[in-house]
């Protein structure tokens, strides 16, 4: 069997690039999981490829060319080309380590992005908390609250926050420093004890 046909399918493997002809050998599969090799194929409207990265696994394509049977399988002969191509889309899922501490802004609708799209996410801390980092599978990927990245796969991102540790106010700097201050939380209020005297966070004596 040798005839020219259209075949619709999903790119399942990108095998090799031929820089002499600007062609790529790759595999596609149809809805019934039948696989076809597209030998030395060209791009849209028979245009040459520039590198093996021009084709992405998961893309939906319609290929036109000469289909022939090789051993027990079918394959497209050289000079086949792509008639239409739709890049795959991915889902970016975002969560926070504690919803009371902060939130995330900028996620696309339903977290859907086309291959190669740029995502810009912003971690926003609530009062009393601060942003730490972004992690994927517990591995840190960024410490910037505004995280910009290229979407090349499904991704599960976590924005991590923590409680802001209160600092000893500068108003206490003029108090006798021979004894280091001790911080304590009393009735949900920060109290600094220095030389036996209690001060609030503003450096005022607590009576």
Coordinates of C-alpha atoms in Angstrom, one line a residue:
X1 CA 0.0 0.0 0.0
X2 CA 1.4 3.4 -1.1
X3 CA -0.9 6.4 -1.3
X4 CA -1.1 10.0 -0.4
X5 CA -3.3 10.6 2.7
X6 CA -4.1 13.0 5.6
X7 CA -3.5 11.6 9.1
X8 CA -4.6 13.3 12.2
X9 CA -2.9 12.5 15.5
X10 CA -0.8 13.5 18.4
X11 CA 3.0 13.7 18.3
X12 CA 4.2 11.0 20.6
X13 CA 8.0 11.1 20.0
X14 CA 10.4 13.5 18.3
X15 CA 13.3 11.3 17.0
X16 CA 15.8 13.3 15.0
X17 CA 16.6 16.5 13.0
X18 CA 18.2 16.5 9.6
X19 CA 20.0 19.8 9.2
X20 CA 20.7 19.2 5.5
X21 CA 17.0 19.1 4.6
X22 CA 15.5 21.0 7.6
X23 CA 13.3 18.0 8.3
X24 CA 12.4 16.0 11.4
X25 CA 11.7 12.4 11.8
X26 CA 8.9 11.9 14.4
X27 CA 6.1 9.6 15.5
X28 CA 2.4 10.3 15.8
X29 CA -0.5 8.3 17.3
X30 CA -4.1 8.4 16.4
X31 CA -7.2 8.1 18.7
X32 CA -6.9 4.3 18.6
X33 CA -3.2 4.4 19.7
X34 CA -2.0 3.3 16.2
X35 CA 1.5 4.8 15.7
X36 CA 2.9 6.2 12.5
X37 CA 6.5 7.3 11.7
X38 CA 6.8 10.5 9.8
X39 CA 10.1 10.1 8.2
X40 CA 12.0 13.3 7.3
X41 CA 8.9 15.4 7.6
X42 CA 8.6 19.1 7.0
X43 CA 6.7 21.8 8.9
X44 CA 3.6 23.8 8.1
X45 CA 3.1 24.3 4.4
X46 CA 6.3 22.4 3.7
X47 CA 8.5 24.9 5.5
X48 CA 11.8 23.6 6.8
X49 CA 12.4 23.2 10.5
X50 CA 15.3 25.0 12.2
X51 CA 15.9 22.5 15.0
X52 CA 14.5 19.4 16.7
X53 CA 12.9 21.7 19.3
X54 CA 10.4 23.0 16.7
X55 CA 8.2 20.0 17.4
X56 CA 6.7 19.4 20.8
X57 CA 5.5 16.0 22.1
X58 CA 1.7 16.3 22.8
X59 CA 1.0 18.6 19.9
X60 CA -2.0 17.8 17.7
X61 CA -1.2 17.6 14.0
X62 CA -2.6 16.8 10.6
X63 CA 0.0 15.4 8.3
X64 CA -0.2 15.0 4.6
X65 CA 2.1 12.7 2.6
X66 CA 2.7 9.3 1.1
X67 CA 1.8 6.5 3.4
X68 CA 3.5 3.2 2.9
X69 CA 3.7 -0.1 4.7
X70 CA 7.1 -0.9 6.1
X71 CA 7.3 -4.4 7.5
X72 CA 4.2 -4.6 9.7
X73 CA 3.7 -0.9 10.3
X74 CA 2.7 2.2 8.3
X75 CA 4.9 5.2 7.9
X76 CA 5.0 8.5 5.9
X77 CA 7.7 8.6 3.3
X78 CA 10.0 11.6 3.1
X79 CA 8.5 14.9 1.8
X80 CA 5.5 14.6 4.1
X81 CA 4.5 17.9 5.7
X82 CA 2.2 19.3 8.4
X83 CA -1.1 20.8 7.4
X84 CA -2.1 22.0 10.8
X85 CA -0.5 22.1 14.3
X86 CA -1.9 22.9 17.7
X87 CA 0.6 23.1 20.6
X88 CA -0.3 21.2 23.8
X89 CA -1.6 23.1 26.8
X90 CA -0.6 22.6 30.4
X91 CA -2.2 23.1 33.8
X92 CA -0.5 25.2 36.5
X93 CA -1.9 24.5 40.0
X94 CA -1.1 27.0 42.8
X95 CA -1.5 26.6 46.5
X96 CA -0.2 28.3 49.7
X97 CA 1.3 26.7 52.8
X98 CA -1.3 28.5 54.9
X99 CA -4.3 30.4 53.5
X100 CA -4.4 32.6 56.5
X101 CA -0.9 33.9 55.7
X102 CA -1.3 35.0 52.1
X103 CA -2.6 34.4 48.6
X104 CA -1.5 34.2 45.0
X105 CA -2.6 36.5 42.1
X106 CA -2.1 36.3 38.3
X107 CA -3.1 32.7 37.6
X108 CA -4.7 32.2 34.2
X109 CA -8.3 30.9 34.0
X110 CA -8.4 27.3 35.2
X111 CA -4.6 27.5 35.3
X112 CA -4.4 26.7 31.6
X113 CA -1.4 27.8 29.5
X114 CA -0.3 27.0 26.0
X115 CA 3.2 25.5 25.6
X116 CA 5.8 28.2 25.9
X117 CA 3.5 30.8 27.4
X118 CA 4.8 33.1 30.0
X119 CA 3.2 32.9 33.4
X120 CA 3.5 35.8 36.0
X121 CA 2.4 34.9 39.5
X122 CA 2.5 37.2 42.5
X123 CA 2.5 36.0 46.1
X124 CA 0.7 38.5 48.4
X125 CA 1.3 38.3 52.2
X126 CA -1.4 39.2 54.7
X127 CA -0.7 41.6 57.5
X128 CA 1.7 40.1 60.0
X129 CA 3.2 37.6 57.5
X130 CA 5.9 37.6 54.9
X131 CA 6.6 35.7 51.7
X132 CA 9.4 33.1 51.8
X133 CA 9.7 31.3 48.5
X134 CA 8.0 29.3 45.7
X135 CA 8.5 25.5 45.7
X136 CA 7.8 22.6 43.4
X137 CA 7.8 19.2 45.0
X138 CA 9.5 20.8 48.1
X139 CA 12.3 22.2 45.9
X140 CA 12.8 25.9 45.9
X141 CA 12.4 27.5 42.5
X142 CA 12.3 31.2 43.3
X143 CA 12.5 33.6 46.3
X144 CA 10.9 36.5 44.3
X145 CA 7.3 37.3 45.3
X146 CA 6.6 38.0 41.6
X147 CA 7.6 34.8 39.8
X148 CA 7.9 34.8 36.0
X149 CA 8.5 31.6 34.1
X150 CA 7.9 29.8 30.8
X151 CA 5.3 27.0 31.0
X152 CA 6.6 23.8 29.4
X153 CA 4.8 21.2 31.5
X154 CA 2.1 20.7 34.1
X155 CA 3.2 22.3 37.3
X156 CA 2.2 22.3 41.0
X157 CA 3.5 25.4 42.7
X158 CA 3.4 26.3 46.4
X159 CA 3.7 29.8 47.7
X160 CA 5.2 29.7 51.2
X161 CA 4.7 32.3 53.9
X162 CA 5.7 32.8 57.5
X163 CA 4.9 34.9 60.5
X164 CA 6.9 38.2 60.7
X165 CA 9.1 38.1 63.8
X166 CA 8.6 41.3 65.9
X167 CA 11.7 43.3 66.3
X168 CA 12.9 45.2 69.4
X169 CA 11.8 48.8 68.6
X170 CA 14.4 51.5 68.2
X171 CA 12.7 53.4 71.0
X172 CA 14.4 51.1 73.4
X173 CA 17.9 52.0 72.1
X174 CA 18.2 54.8 74.7
X175 CA 17.3 52.5 77.6
X176 CA 20.2 51.1 79.7
X177 CA 21.7 48.4 77.6
X178 CA 23.6 46.6 80.3
X179 CA 21.0 43.9 80.3
X180 CA 19.7 42.4 77.1
X181 CA 16.0 42.7 76.6
X182 CA 13.6 39.8 76.8
X183 CA 10.6 39.6 74.5
X184 CA 7.4 38.0 75.5
X185 CA 3.8 37.8 74.2
X186 CA 1.3 38.7 76.9
X187 CA -2.4 38.8 76.0
X188 CA -1.5 38.7 72.3
X189 CA 0.7 41.8 72.8
X190 CA 4.5 42.1 72.4
X191 CA 6.1 43.0 75.7
X192 CA 9.8 43.7 76.1
X193 CA 11.3 43.3 79.5
X194 CA 14.6 45.2 80.2
X195 CA 16.2 45.8 83.6
X196 CA 13.0 44.5 85.2
X197 CA 10.8 47.1 83.4
X198 CA 8.1 46.2 80.9
X199 CA 7.8 48.1 77.6
X200 CA 5.3 47.7 74.8
X201 CA 6.3 47.5 71.1
X202 CA 6.5 51.4 70.9
X203 CA 9.0 51.6 73.8
X204 CA 6.5 52.9 76.3
X205 CA 6.5 51.7 79.9
X206 CA 3.7 49.3 80.6
X207 CA 2.1 50.1 83.9

